């Protein structure tokens, strides 16, 4: 078997039925992307500039927002270009890079949410040991783990995909999806290793889910009999759980749709399902944390009030 693909360009067919509304879609997409960048950068800058927020919880939140910008940058510039172009193509290497960025972002989000759950467990269940357990060195190590491990796992998927000989250049999506590329292989037997690695990856991130569940079982047990811990739970854990549920629902719907989705759904609905995890979590997470965490809310409101007085 040759060690290269016959496919040099991929054709993205997700926009074929919506090009009559390209100006409106371009404006809406640009507004969405600018909003995502704005709210995430605002939270990142607020945390970086305020030395009182240089604590594990806020450092992890800052990492979370940075990851949101990283992931959406792999999608929005390309889709904005496609909305202004009559032909929606992407190079073979560009497609693999896009799949790497988007899905390493998704896996990193779940890893960061797992670390945040562990941080809340230590803060509420073992408060006297919190600063020794969540030291700056350990937080840095956990942040590196949350970024590098998912990147390496998805890079392994992409490397395995790059060895396949492909027979179809069509991707019925707005962006490149590794699973769809694998399905385009000329010889299904060549994809056995890809499938094995895919199931191992699923198991790894299911274990992340168990870690989050285990953390919150102990957190809830601890909070039940303590008014102070209940207040802490409502302040710091509710935003985390909200972010987690939004992200998991978006990712679950997307994965179920890729593997088992009905082909007779309207293209617009297919597109929404495909990009849900690239739209809702990146814009909702900073807003949820910004409004719920008192330090961040007060800091942002203080800046707004100060700027308003200056303008007057």
PDB file of C-alpha atoms in Angstrom:
ATOM      1  CA  UNK A   1       0.000   0.000   0.000  1.00  0.00           C
ATOM      2  CA  UNK A   2       1.241   3.499  -0.843  1.00  0.00           C
ATOM      3  CA  UNK A   3       2.180   5.732   2.057  1.00  0.00           C
ATOM      4  CA  UNK A   4       0.215   8.731   0.787  1.00  0.00           C
ATOM      5  CA  UNK A   5      -3.313   9.831  -0.042  1.00  0.00           C
ATOM      6  CA  UNK A   6      -4.721  10.395  -3.526  1.00  0.00           C
ATOM      7  CA  UNK A   7      -6.818  13.194  -2.010  1.00  0.00           C
ATOM      8  CA  UNK A   8      -5.065  16.578  -2.103  1.00  0.00           C
ATOM      9  CA  UNK A   9      -8.092  18.777  -1.393  1.00  0.00           C
ATOM     10  CA  UNK A  10     -11.229  18.189   0.652  1.00  0.00           C
ATOM     11  CA  UNK A  11     -14.592  19.634  -0.349  1.00  0.00           C
ATOM     12  CA  UNK A  12     -16.662  20.871   2.596  1.00  0.00           C
ATOM     13  CA  UNK A  13     -20.343  20.578   1.701  1.00  0.00           C
ATOM     14  CA  UNK A  14     -21.950  21.948   4.881  1.00  0.00           C
ATOM     15  CA  UNK A  15     -22.683  25.371   3.360  1.00  0.00           C
ATOM     16  CA  UNK A  16     -24.149  24.213   0.048  1.00  0.00           C
ATOM     17  CA  UNK A  17     -27.786  24.824   0.999  1.00  0.00           C
ATOM     18  CA  UNK A  18     -27.310  28.105   2.853  1.00  0.00           C
ATOM     19  CA  UNK A  19     -25.400  30.263   0.376  1.00  0.00           C
ATOM     20  CA  UNK A  20     -28.484  32.398  -0.409  1.00  0.00           C
ATOM     21  CA  UNK A  21     -28.056  33.900   3.068  1.00  0.00           C
ATOM     22  CA  UNK A  22     -24.274  34.232   3.005  1.00  0.00           C
ATOM     23  CA  UNK A  23     -24.183  37.934   4.004  1.00  0.00           C
ATOM     24  CA  UNK A  24     -26.482  37.408   6.993  1.00  0.00           C
ATOM     25  CA  UNK A  25     -24.605  34.235   8.025  1.00  0.00           C
ATOM     26  CA  UNK A  26     -21.240  35.972   7.647  1.00  0.00           C
ATOM     27  CA  UNK A  27     -22.385  38.877   9.847  1.00  0.00           C
ATOM     28  CA  UNK A  28     -23.843  36.546  12.488  1.00  0.00           C
ATOM     29  CA  UNK A  29     -20.744  34.316  12.507  1.00  0.00           C
ATOM     30  CA  UNK A  30     -18.391  37.292  12.730  1.00  0.00           C
ATOM     31  CA  UNK A  31     -20.438  38.732  15.601  1.00  0.00           C
ATOM     32  CA  UNK A  32     -20.339  35.369  17.388  1.00  0.00           C
ATOM     33  CA  UNK A  33     -16.558  35.017  16.949  1.00  0.00           C
ATOM     34  CA  UNK A  34     -15.902  38.604  18.101  1.00  0.00           C
ATOM     35  CA  UNK A  35     -18.129  38.027  21.146  1.00  0.00           C
ATOM     36  CA  UNK A  36     -16.251  34.832  22.035  1.00  0.00           C
ATOM     37  CA  UNK A  37     -12.873  36.562  21.749  1.00  0.00           C
ATOM     38  CA  UNK A  38     -14.089  39.634  23.664  1.00  0.00           C
ATOM     39  CA  UNK A  39     -15.593  37.861  26.677  1.00  0.00           C
ATOM     40  CA  UNK A  40     -12.730  35.363  26.971  1.00  0.00           C
ATOM     41  CA  UNK A  41     -10.000  38.011  26.618  1.00  0.00           C
ATOM     42  CA  UNK A  42     -11.805  40.229  29.158  1.00  0.00           C
ATOM     43  CA  UNK A  43     -11.767  37.414  31.718  1.00  0.00           C
ATOM     44  CA  UNK A  44      -8.147  36.479  30.961  1.00  0.00           C
ATOM     45  CA  UNK A  45      -6.912  40.073  31.279  1.00  0.00           C
ATOM     46  CA  UNK A  46      -8.919  40.615  34.477  1.00  0.00           C
ATOM     47  CA  UNK A  47      -7.341  37.552  36.102  1.00  0.00           C
ATOM     48  CA  UNK A  48      -3.803  38.326  34.897  1.00  0.00           C
ATOM     49  CA  UNK A  49      -3.839  41.965  36.029  1.00  0.00           C
ATOM     50  CA  UNK A  50      -5.353  41.354  39.471  1.00  0.00           C
ATOM     51  CA  UNK A  51      -2.715  39.792  41.736  1.00  0.00           C
ATOM     52  CA  UNK A  52      -5.433  38.786  44.224  1.00  0.00           C
ATOM     53  CA  UNK A  53      -6.787  36.394  41.607  1.00  0.00           C
ATOM     54  CA  UNK A  54      -3.510  34.526  41.196  1.00  0.00           C
ATOM     55  CA  UNK A  55      -5.042  31.526  42.937  1.00  0.00           C
ATOM     56  CA  UNK A  56      -5.537  27.987  41.555  1.00  0.00           C
ATOM     57  CA  UNK A  57      -9.254  28.410  40.790  1.00  0.00           C
ATOM     58  CA  UNK A  58      -8.731  31.608  38.787  1.00  0.00           C
ATOM     59  CA  UNK A  59      -5.581  30.308  37.073  1.00  0.00           C
ATOM     60  CA  UNK A  60      -7.561  27.275  35.893  1.00  0.00           C
ATOM     61  CA  UNK A  61     -10.390  29.545  34.740  1.00  0.00           C
ATOM     62  CA  UNK A  62      -7.854  31.633  32.804  1.00  0.00           C
ATOM     63  CA  UNK A  63      -6.556  28.426  31.189  1.00  0.00           C
ATOM     64  CA  UNK A  64     -10.140  27.463  30.351  1.00  0.00           C
ATOM     65  CA  UNK A  65     -10.715  30.769  28.524  1.00  0.00           C
ATOM     66  CA  UNK A  66      -7.392  30.546  26.664  1.00  0.00           C
ATOM     67  CA  UNK A  67      -8.368  27.090  25.461  1.00  0.00           C
ATOM     68  CA  UNK A  68     -11.701  28.446  24.231  1.00  0.00           C
ATOM     69  CA  UNK A  69      -9.914  31.048  22.086  1.00  0.00           C
ATOM     70  CA  UNK A  70      -7.505  28.390  20.778  1.00  0.00           C
ATOM     71  CA  UNK A  71     -10.294  26.014  19.727  1.00  0.00           C
ATOM     72  CA  UNK A  72     -12.560  28.576  18.100  1.00  0.00           C
ATOM     73  CA  UNK A  73      -9.626  30.031  16.142  1.00  0.00           C
ATOM     74  CA  UNK A  74      -9.357  26.650  14.447  1.00  0.00           C
ATOM     75  CA  UNK A  75     -12.906  27.038  13.126  1.00  0.00           C
ATOM     76  CA  UNK A  76     -14.162  30.613  12.729  1.00  0.00           C
ATOM     77  CA  UNK A  77     -11.536  32.184  10.395  1.00  0.00           C
ATOM     78  CA  UNK A  78     -12.001  29.297   7.930  1.00  0.00           C
ATOM     79  CA  UNK A  79     -15.816  29.377   8.018  1.00  0.00           C
ATOM     80  CA  UNK A  80     -15.813  33.175   7.599  1.00  0.00           C
ATOM     81  CA  UNK A  81     -13.635  32.775   4.507  1.00  0.00           C
ATOM     82  CA  UNK A  82     -15.910  30.027   3.149  1.00  0.00           C
ATOM     83  CA  UNK A  83     -18.977  32.234   3.577  1.00  0.00           C
ATOM     84  CA  UNK A  84     -17.398  34.753   1.195  1.00  0.00           C
ATOM     85  CA  UNK A  85     -16.216  32.131  -1.291  1.00  0.00           C
ATOM     86  CA  UNK A  86     -18.204  30.183  -3.901  1.00  0.00           C
ATOM     87  CA  UNK A  87     -15.979  27.123  -3.447  1.00  0.00           C
ATOM     88  CA  UNK A  88     -15.500  25.529  -0.040  1.00  0.00           C
ATOM     89  CA  UNK A  89     -12.257  23.584  -0.108  1.00  0.00           C
ATOM     90  CA  UNK A  90      -9.414  22.917   2.293  1.00  0.00           C
ATOM     91  CA  UNK A  91      -6.038  21.361   1.641  1.00  0.00           C
ATOM     92  CA  UNK A  92      -5.258  17.868   2.896  1.00  0.00           C
ATOM     93  CA  UNK A  93      -2.707  19.120   5.443  1.00  0.00           C
ATOM     94  CA  UNK A  94      -4.938  22.058   6.420  1.00  0.00           C
ATOM     95  CA  UNK A  95      -7.807  19.654   7.066  1.00  0.00           C
ATOM     96  CA  UNK A  96      -5.692  17.507   9.377  1.00  0.00           C
ATOM     97  CA  UNK A  97      -4.453  20.591  11.250  1.00  0.00           C
ATOM     98  CA  UNK A  98      -8.021  21.880  11.671  1.00  0.00           C
ATOM     99  CA  UNK A  99      -9.177  18.512  13.032  1.00  0.00           C
ATOM    100  CA  UNK A 100      -6.190  18.501  15.413  1.00  0.00           C
ATOM    101  CA  UNK A 101      -6.952  21.992  16.757  1.00  0.00           C
ATOM    102  CA  UNK A 102     -10.724  21.555  17.164  1.00  0.00           C
ATOM    103  CA  UNK A 103     -10.649  18.142  18.833  1.00  0.00           C
ATOM    104  CA  UNK A 104      -7.599  18.826  21.019  1.00  0.00           C
ATOM    105  CA  UNK A 105      -9.555  21.894  22.215  1.00  0.00           C
ATOM    106  CA  UNK A 106     -12.563  19.704  23.062  1.00  0.00           C
ATOM    107  CA  UNK A 107     -10.467  17.144  24.943  1.00  0.00           C
ATOM    108  CA  UNK A 108      -8.527  19.896  26.750  1.00  0.00           C
ATOM    109  CA  UNK A 109     -11.798  21.449  27.895  1.00  0.00           C
ATOM    110  CA  UNK A 110     -12.804  18.174  29.521  1.00  0.00           C
ATOM    111  CA  UNK A 111      -9.357  17.791  31.123  1.00  0.00           C
ATOM    112  CA  UNK A 112      -9.482  21.347  32.516  1.00  0.00           C
ATOM    113  CA  UNK A 113     -12.993  20.749  33.862  1.00  0.00           C
ATOM    114  CA  UNK A 114     -11.687  17.605  35.597  1.00  0.00           C
ATOM    115  CA  UNK A 115      -8.847  19.558  37.227  1.00  0.00           C
ATOM    116  CA  UNK A 116     -11.300  22.271  38.280  1.00  0.00           C
ATOM    117  CA  UNK A 117     -13.513  19.621  39.888  1.00  0.00           C
ATOM    118  CA  UNK A 118     -10.495  18.262  41.794  1.00  0.00           C
ATOM    119  CA  UNK A 119      -9.601  21.809  42.885  1.00  0.00           C
ATOM    120  CA  UNK A 120     -13.114  22.334  44.290  1.00  0.00           C
ATOM    121  CA  UNK A 121     -12.942  18.953  46.062  1.00  0.00           C
ATOM    122  CA  UNK A 122      -9.690  19.903  47.812  1.00  0.00           C
ATOM    123  CA  UNK A 123     -10.944  23.428  48.642  1.00  0.00           C
ATOM    124  CA  UNK A 124     -14.186  22.208  50.260  1.00  0.00           C
ATOM    125  CA  UNK A 125     -13.336  18.734  51.581  1.00  0.00           C
ATOM    126  CA  UNK A 126      -9.713  19.331  52.648  1.00  0.00           C
ATOM    127  CA  UNK A 127      -9.478  23.099  53.255  1.00  0.00           C
ATOM    128  CA  UNK A 128      -6.563  22.925  55.716  1.00  0.00           C
ATOM    129  CA  UNK A 129      -4.419  21.129  53.134  1.00  0.00           C
ATOM    130  CA  UNK A 130      -5.545  23.201  50.161  1.00  0.00           C
ATOM    131  CA  UNK A 131      -2.484  25.415  49.734  1.00  0.00           C
ATOM    132  CA  UNK A 132      -0.059  22.542  50.197  1.00  0.00           C
ATOM    133  CA  UNK A 133      -1.893  20.280  47.724  1.00  0.00           C
ATOM    134  CA  UNK A 134      -2.710  22.974  45.143  1.00  0.00           C
ATOM    135  CA  UNK A 135       0.713  24.616  45.178  1.00  0.00           C
ATOM    136  CA  UNK A 136       1.839  26.784  42.258  1.00  0.00           C
ATOM    137  CA  UNK A 137       4.084  23.982  40.979  1.00  0.00           C
ATOM    138  CA  UNK A 138       1.267  21.443  41.067  1.00  0.00           C
ATOM    139  CA  UNK A 139      -1.195  23.823  39.410  1.00  0.00           C
ATOM    140  CA  UNK A 140       1.359  24.459  36.643  1.00  0.00           C
ATOM    141  CA  UNK A 141       1.819  20.715  36.225  1.00  0.00           C
ATOM    142  CA  UNK A 142      -1.962  20.163  36.025  1.00  0.00           C
ATOM    143  CA  UNK A 143      -2.348  22.968  33.472  1.00  0.00           C
ATOM    144  CA  UNK A 144       0.400  21.422  31.309  1.00  0.00           C
ATOM    145  CA  UNK A 145      -1.293  18.039  31.657  1.00  0.00           C
ATOM    146  CA  UNK A 146      -4.635  19.543  30.598  1.00  0.00           C
ATOM    147  CA  UNK A 147      -3.124  20.986  27.437  1.00  0.00           C
ATOM    148  CA  UNK A 148      -0.329  18.635  26.371  1.00  0.00           C
ATOM    149  CA  UNK A 149      -1.992  15.249  26.995  1.00  0.00           C
ATOM    150  CA  UNK A 150      -5.098  15.933  24.841  1.00  0.00           C
ATOM    151  CA  UNK A 151      -2.902  17.486  22.151  1.00  0.00           C
ATOM    152  CA  UNK A 152      -0.681  14.373  22.038  1.00  0.00           C
ATOM    153  CA  UNK A 153      -3.688  12.013  22.021  1.00  0.00           C
ATOM    154  CA  UNK A 154      -5.402  13.821  19.133  1.00  0.00           C
ATOM    155  CA  UNK A 155      -2.050  14.167  17.314  1.00  0.00           C
ATOM    156  CA  UNK A 156      -1.774  10.371  17.476  1.00  0.00           C
ATOM    157  CA  UNK A 157      -5.206  10.091  15.836  1.00  0.00           C
ATOM    158  CA  UNK A 158      -4.155  12.511  13.097  1.00  0.00           C
ATOM    159  CA  UNK A 159      -0.892  10.640  12.444  1.00  0.00           C
ATOM    160  CA  UNK A 160      -2.816   7.363  12.133  1.00  0.00           C
ATOM    161  CA  UNK A 161      -5.274   9.050   9.757  1.00  0.00           C
ATOM    162  CA  UNK A 162      -2.467  10.507   7.623  1.00  0.00           C
ATOM    163  CA  UNK A 163      -1.223   6.987   6.739  1.00  0.00           C
ATOM    164  CA  UNK A 164      -4.581   6.015   5.178  1.00  0.00           C
ATOM    165  CA  UNK A 165      -5.177   5.961   1.449  1.00  0.00           C
ATOM    166  CA  UNK A 166      -8.371   7.951   0.881  1.00  0.00           C
ATOM    167  CA  UNK A 167     -10.869   7.544  -1.963  1.00  0.00           C
ATOM    168  CA  UNK A 168     -13.353  10.349  -1.254  1.00  0.00           C
ATOM    169  CA  UNK A 169     -12.619  14.098  -0.979  1.00  0.00           C
ATOM    170  CA  UNK A 170     -16.079  14.974   0.364  1.00  0.00           C
ATOM    171  CA  UNK A 171     -16.728  16.018   3.973  1.00  0.00           C
ATOM    172  CA  UNK A 172     -20.382  16.726   4.728  1.00  0.00           C
ATOM    173  CA  UNK A 173     -19.503  19.179   7.470  1.00  0.00           C
ATOM    174  CA  UNK A 174     -18.549  22.818   7.964  1.00  0.00           C
ATOM    175  CA  UNK A 175     -15.120  21.722   9.180  1.00  0.00           C
ATOM    176  CA  UNK A 176     -12.833  18.714   9.087  1.00  0.00           C
ATOM    177  CA  UNK A 177     -13.738  15.783  11.310  1.00  0.00           C
ATOM    178  CA  UNK A 178     -11.187  13.034  11.822  1.00  0.00           C
ATOM    179  CA  UNK A 179     -13.834  10.275  12.006  1.00  0.00           C
ATOM    180  CA  UNK A 180     -15.289  11.288   8.623  1.00  0.00           C
ATOM    181  CA  UNK A 181     -11.808  11.321   7.060  1.00  0.00           C
ATOM    182  CA  UNK A 182     -11.180   7.813   8.424  1.00  0.00           C
ATOM    183  CA  UNK A 183     -14.474   6.648   6.910  1.00  0.00           C
ATOM    184  CA  UNK A 184     -13.176   7.819   3.512  1.00  0.00           C
ATOM    185  CA  UNK A 185     -10.399   5.207   3.566  1.00  0.00           C
ATOM    186  CA  UNK A 186     -10.222   3.021   0.454  1.00  0.00           C
ATOM    187  CA  UNK A 187      -9.583  -0.097   2.526  1.00  0.00           C
ATOM    188  CA  UNK A 188     -11.679  -0.446   5.731  1.00  0.00           C
ATOM    189  CA  UNK A 189      -9.210  -2.981   7.139  1.00  0.00           C
ATOM    190  CA  UNK A 190      -6.607  -0.206   7.337  1.00  0.00           C
ATOM    191  CA  UNK A 191      -8.766   1.657   9.861  1.00  0.00           C
ATOM    192  CA  UNK A 192      -8.707  -1.058  12.557  1.00  0.00           C
ATOM    193  CA  UNK A 193      -5.897   0.662  14.488  1.00  0.00           C
ATOM    194  CA  UNK A 194      -7.716   4.015  14.187  1.00  0.00           C
ATOM    195  CA  UNK A 195     -10.853   2.456  15.693  1.00  0.00           C
ATOM    196  CA  UNK A 196      -8.920   0.835  18.562  1.00  0.00           C
ATOM    197  CA  UNK A 197      -7.198   4.123  19.439  1.00  0.00           C
ATOM    198  CA  UNK A 198     -10.556   5.926  19.188  1.00  0.00           C
ATOM    199  CA  UNK A 199     -12.152   3.567  21.738  1.00  0.00           C
ATOM    200  CA  UNK A 200      -9.137   3.892  24.059  1.00  0.00           C
ATOM    201  CA  UNK A 201      -9.497   7.686  23.858  1.00  0.00           C
ATOM    202  CA  UNK A 202     -13.201   7.431  24.676  1.00  0.00           C
ATOM    203  CA  UNK A 203     -12.361   5.300  27.734  1.00  0.00           C
ATOM    204  CA  UNK A 204      -9.749   7.853  28.885  1.00  0.00           C
ATOM    205  CA  UNK A 205     -12.265  10.697  28.769  1.00  0.00           C
ATOM    206  CA  UNK A 206     -15.033   8.611  30.325  1.00  0.00           C
ATOM    207  CA  UNK A 207     -12.595   8.175  33.236  1.00  0.00           C
ATOM    208  CA  UNK A 208     -12.301  11.975  33.346  1.00  0.00           C
ATOM    209  CA  UNK A 209     -16.078  12.015  33.762  1.00  0.00           C
ATOM    210  CA  UNK A 210     -15.843   9.523  36.641  1.00  0.00           C
ATOM    211  CA  UNK A 211     -13.215  11.730  38.315  1.00  0.00           C
ATOM    212  CA  UNK A 212     -15.576  14.705  38.128  1.00  0.00           C
ATOM    213  CA  UNK A 213     -18.484  12.607  39.447  1.00  0.00           C
ATOM    214  CA  UNK A 214     -16.357  11.242  42.316  1.00  0.00           C
ATOM    215  CA  UNK A 215     -15.178  14.760  43.240  1.00  0.00           C
ATOM    216  CA  UNK A 216     -18.713  16.107  43.438  1.00  0.00           C
ATOM    217  CA  UNK A 217     -20.036  13.150  45.423  1.00  0.00           C
ATOM    218  CA  UNK A 218     -17.558  14.067  48.178  1.00  0.00           C
ATOM    219  CA  UNK A 219     -18.167  17.816  47.770  1.00  0.00           C
ATOM    220  CA  UNK A 220     -21.954  17.403  48.142  1.00  0.00           C
ATOM    221  CA  UNK A 221     -21.513  15.094  51.160  1.00  0.00           C
ATOM    222  CA  UNK A 222     -19.336  17.725  52.824  1.00  0.00           C
ATOM    223  CA  UNK A 223     -21.690  20.604  51.982  1.00  0.00           C
ATOM    224  CA  UNK A 224     -24.877  18.984  53.240  1.00  0.00           C
ATOM    225  CA  UNK A 225     -24.204  19.685  56.930  1.00  0.00           C
ATOM    226  CA  UNK A 226     -22.313  22.962  56.633  1.00  0.00           C
ATOM    227  CA  UNK A 227     -23.897  26.338  55.857  1.00  0.00           C
ATOM    228  CA  UNK A 228     -20.495  27.860  55.029  1.00  0.00           C
ATOM    229  CA  UNK A 229     -19.640  25.040  52.612  1.00  0.00           C
ATOM    230  CA  UNK A 230     -23.078  25.275  51.008  1.00  0.00           C
ATOM    231  CA  UNK A 231     -22.445  28.966  50.281  1.00  0.00           C
ATOM    232  CA  UNK A 232     -19.018  28.081  48.847  1.00  0.00           C
ATOM    233  CA  UNK A 233     -20.612  25.351  46.728  1.00  0.00           C
ATOM    234  CA  UNK A 234     -23.217  27.736  45.301  1.00  0.00           C
ATOM    235  CA  UNK A 235     -20.571  30.362  44.548  1.00  0.00           C
ATOM    236  CA  UNK A 236     -17.819  28.278  42.951  1.00  0.00           C
ATOM    237  CA  UNK A 237     -19.216  24.840  42.090  1.00  0.00           C
ATOM    238  CA  UNK A 238     -22.498  25.786  40.426  1.00  0.00           C
ATOM    239  CA  UNK A 239     -20.722  27.710  37.605  1.00  0.00           C
ATOM    240  CA  UNK A 240     -18.395  24.738  37.095  1.00  0.00           C
ATOM    241  CA  UNK A 241     -21.271  22.250  36.964  1.00  0.00           C
ATOM    242  CA  UNK A 242     -23.200  24.501  34.561  1.00  0.00           C
ATOM    243  CA  UNK A 243     -20.160  24.736  32.249  1.00  0.00           C
ATOM    244  CA  UNK A 244     -19.650  20.991  32.474  1.00  0.00           C
ATOM    245  CA  UNK A 245     -23.268  20.146  31.595  1.00  0.00           C
ATOM    246  CA  UNK A 246     -23.335  22.606  28.665  1.00  0.00           C
ATOM    247  CA  UNK A 247     -20.079  21.216  27.282  1.00  0.00           C
ATOM    248  CA  UNK A 248     -20.951  17.537  27.758  1.00  0.00           C
ATOM    249  CA  UNK A 249     -24.370  17.943  26.161  1.00  0.00           C
ATOM    250  CA  UNK A 250     -22.879  19.788  23.163  1.00  0.00           C
ATOM    251  CA  UNK A 251     -20.089  17.225  22.727  1.00  0.00           C
ATOM    252  CA  UNK A 252     -22.391  14.223  23.223  1.00  0.00           C
ATOM    253  CA  UNK A 253     -24.884  15.492  20.641  1.00  0.00           C
ATOM    254  CA  UNK A 254     -22.047  16.129  18.172  1.00  0.00           C
ATOM    255  CA  UNK A 255     -20.453  12.691  18.629  1.00  0.00           C
ATOM    256  CA  UNK A 256     -23.760  10.849  18.428  1.00  0.00           C
ATOM    257  CA  UNK A 257     -24.595  12.780  15.286  1.00  0.00           C
ATOM    258  CA  UNK A 258     -21.224  11.965  13.643  1.00  0.00           C
ATOM    259  CA  UNK A 259     -21.512   8.242  14.265  1.00  0.00           C
ATOM    260  CA  UNK A 260     -25.261   7.567  14.232  1.00  0.00           C
ATOM    261  CA  UNK A 261     -26.890  10.769  12.948  1.00  0.00           C
ATOM    262  CA  UNK A 262     -29.789  10.638  10.523  1.00  0.00           C
ATOM    263  CA  UNK A 263     -28.883  11.731   7.005  1.00  0.00           C
ATOM    264  CA  UNK A 264     -32.376  13.090   6.245  1.00  0.00           C
ATOM    265  CA  UNK A 265     -32.123  15.997   8.701  1.00  0.00           C
ATOM    266  CA  UNK A 266     -32.191  19.519   7.179  1.00  0.00           C
ATOM    267  CA  UNK A 267     -28.700  20.862   6.430  1.00  0.00           C
ATOM    268  CA  UNK A 268     -29.233  23.856   8.738  1.00  0.00           C
ATOM    269  CA  UNK A 269     -29.983  21.544  11.682  1.00  0.00           C
ATOM    270  CA  UNK A 270     -26.978  19.360  10.816  1.00  0.00           C
ATOM    271  CA  UNK A 271     -24.777  22.452  10.818  1.00  0.00           C
ATOM    272  CA  UNK A 272     -26.074  23.650  14.183  1.00  0.00           C
ATOM    273  CA  UNK A 273     -25.484  20.251  15.783  1.00  0.00           C
ATOM    274  CA  UNK A 274     -21.975  20.155  14.300  1.00  0.00           C
ATOM    275  CA  UNK A 275     -20.857  23.557  15.615  1.00  0.00           C
ATOM    276  CA  UNK A 276     -22.789  23.641  18.905  1.00  0.00           C
ATOM    277  CA  UNK A 277     -19.707  22.846  21.013  1.00  0.00           C
ATOM    278  CA  UNK A 278     -17.786  25.611  19.180  1.00  0.00           C
ATOM    279  CA  UNK A 279     -20.469  28.243  19.802  1.00  0.00           C
ATOM    280  CA  UNK A 280     -22.284  27.762  23.108  1.00  0.00           C
ATOM    281  CA  UNK A 281     -19.556  26.706  25.629  1.00  0.00           C
ATOM    282  CA  UNK A 282     -16.878  29.251  24.525  1.00  0.00           C
ATOM    283  CA  UNK A 283     -19.281  32.184  24.862  1.00  0.00           C
ATOM    284  CA  UNK A 284     -21.334  30.955  27.846  1.00  0.00           C
ATOM    285  CA  UNK A 285     -18.490  29.838  30.134  1.00  0.00           C
ATOM    286  CA  UNK A 286     -16.881  33.294  30.633  1.00  0.00           C
ATOM    287  CA  UNK A 287     -20.326  34.848  31.122  1.00  0.00           C
ATOM    288  CA  UNK A 288     -21.336  32.223  33.704  1.00  0.00           C
ATOM    289  CA  UNK A 289     -18.108  32.624  35.689  1.00  0.00           C
ATOM    290  CA  UNK A 290     -18.035  36.396  35.218  1.00  0.00           C
ATOM    291  CA  UNK A 291     -21.495  36.851  36.717  1.00  0.00           C
ATOM    292  CA  UNK A 292     -21.254  34.173  39.409  1.00  0.00           C
ATOM    293  CA  UNK A 293     -17.756  34.627  40.881  1.00  0.00           C
ATOM    294  CA  UNK A 294     -17.873  37.712  43.104  1.00  0.00           C
ATOM    295  CA  UNK A 295     -14.245  38.797  42.637  1.00  0.00           C
ATOM    296  CA  UNK A 296     -14.477  38.752  38.851  1.00  0.00           C
ATOM    297  CA  UNK A 297     -17.913  40.385  38.753  1.00  0.00           C
ATOM    298  CA  UNK A 298     -16.857  43.203  41.098  1.00  0.00           C
ATOM    299  CA  UNK A 299     -13.622  43.767  39.188  1.00  0.00           C
ATOM    300  CA  UNK A 300     -15.354  43.982  35.789  1.00  0.00           C
ATOM    301  CA  UNK A 301     -18.182  46.177  37.130  1.00  0.00           C
ATOM    302  CA  UNK A 302     -15.579  48.405  38.799  1.00  0.00           C
ATOM    303  CA  UNK A 303     -13.728  48.841  35.506  1.00  0.00           C
ATOM    304  CA  UNK A 304     -16.965  49.634  33.667  1.00  0.00           C
ATOM    305  CA  UNK A 305     -17.967  52.204  36.304  1.00  0.00           C
ATOM    306  CA  UNK A 306     -14.508  53.816  36.180  1.00  0.00           C
ATOM    307  CA  UNK A 307     -14.546  54.082  32.368  1.00  0.00           C
ATOM    308  CA  UNK A 308     -18.093  55.507  32.450  1.00  0.00           C
ATOM    309  CA  UNK A 309     -17.029  58.244  34.899  1.00  0.00           C
ATOM    310  CA  UNK A 310     -14.047  59.067  32.694  1.00  0.00           C
ATOM    311  CA  UNK A 311     -16.250  59.442  29.620  1.00  0.00           C
ATOM    312  CA  UNK A 312     -18.522  61.820  31.489  1.00  0.00           C
TER     313      UNK A 312
END
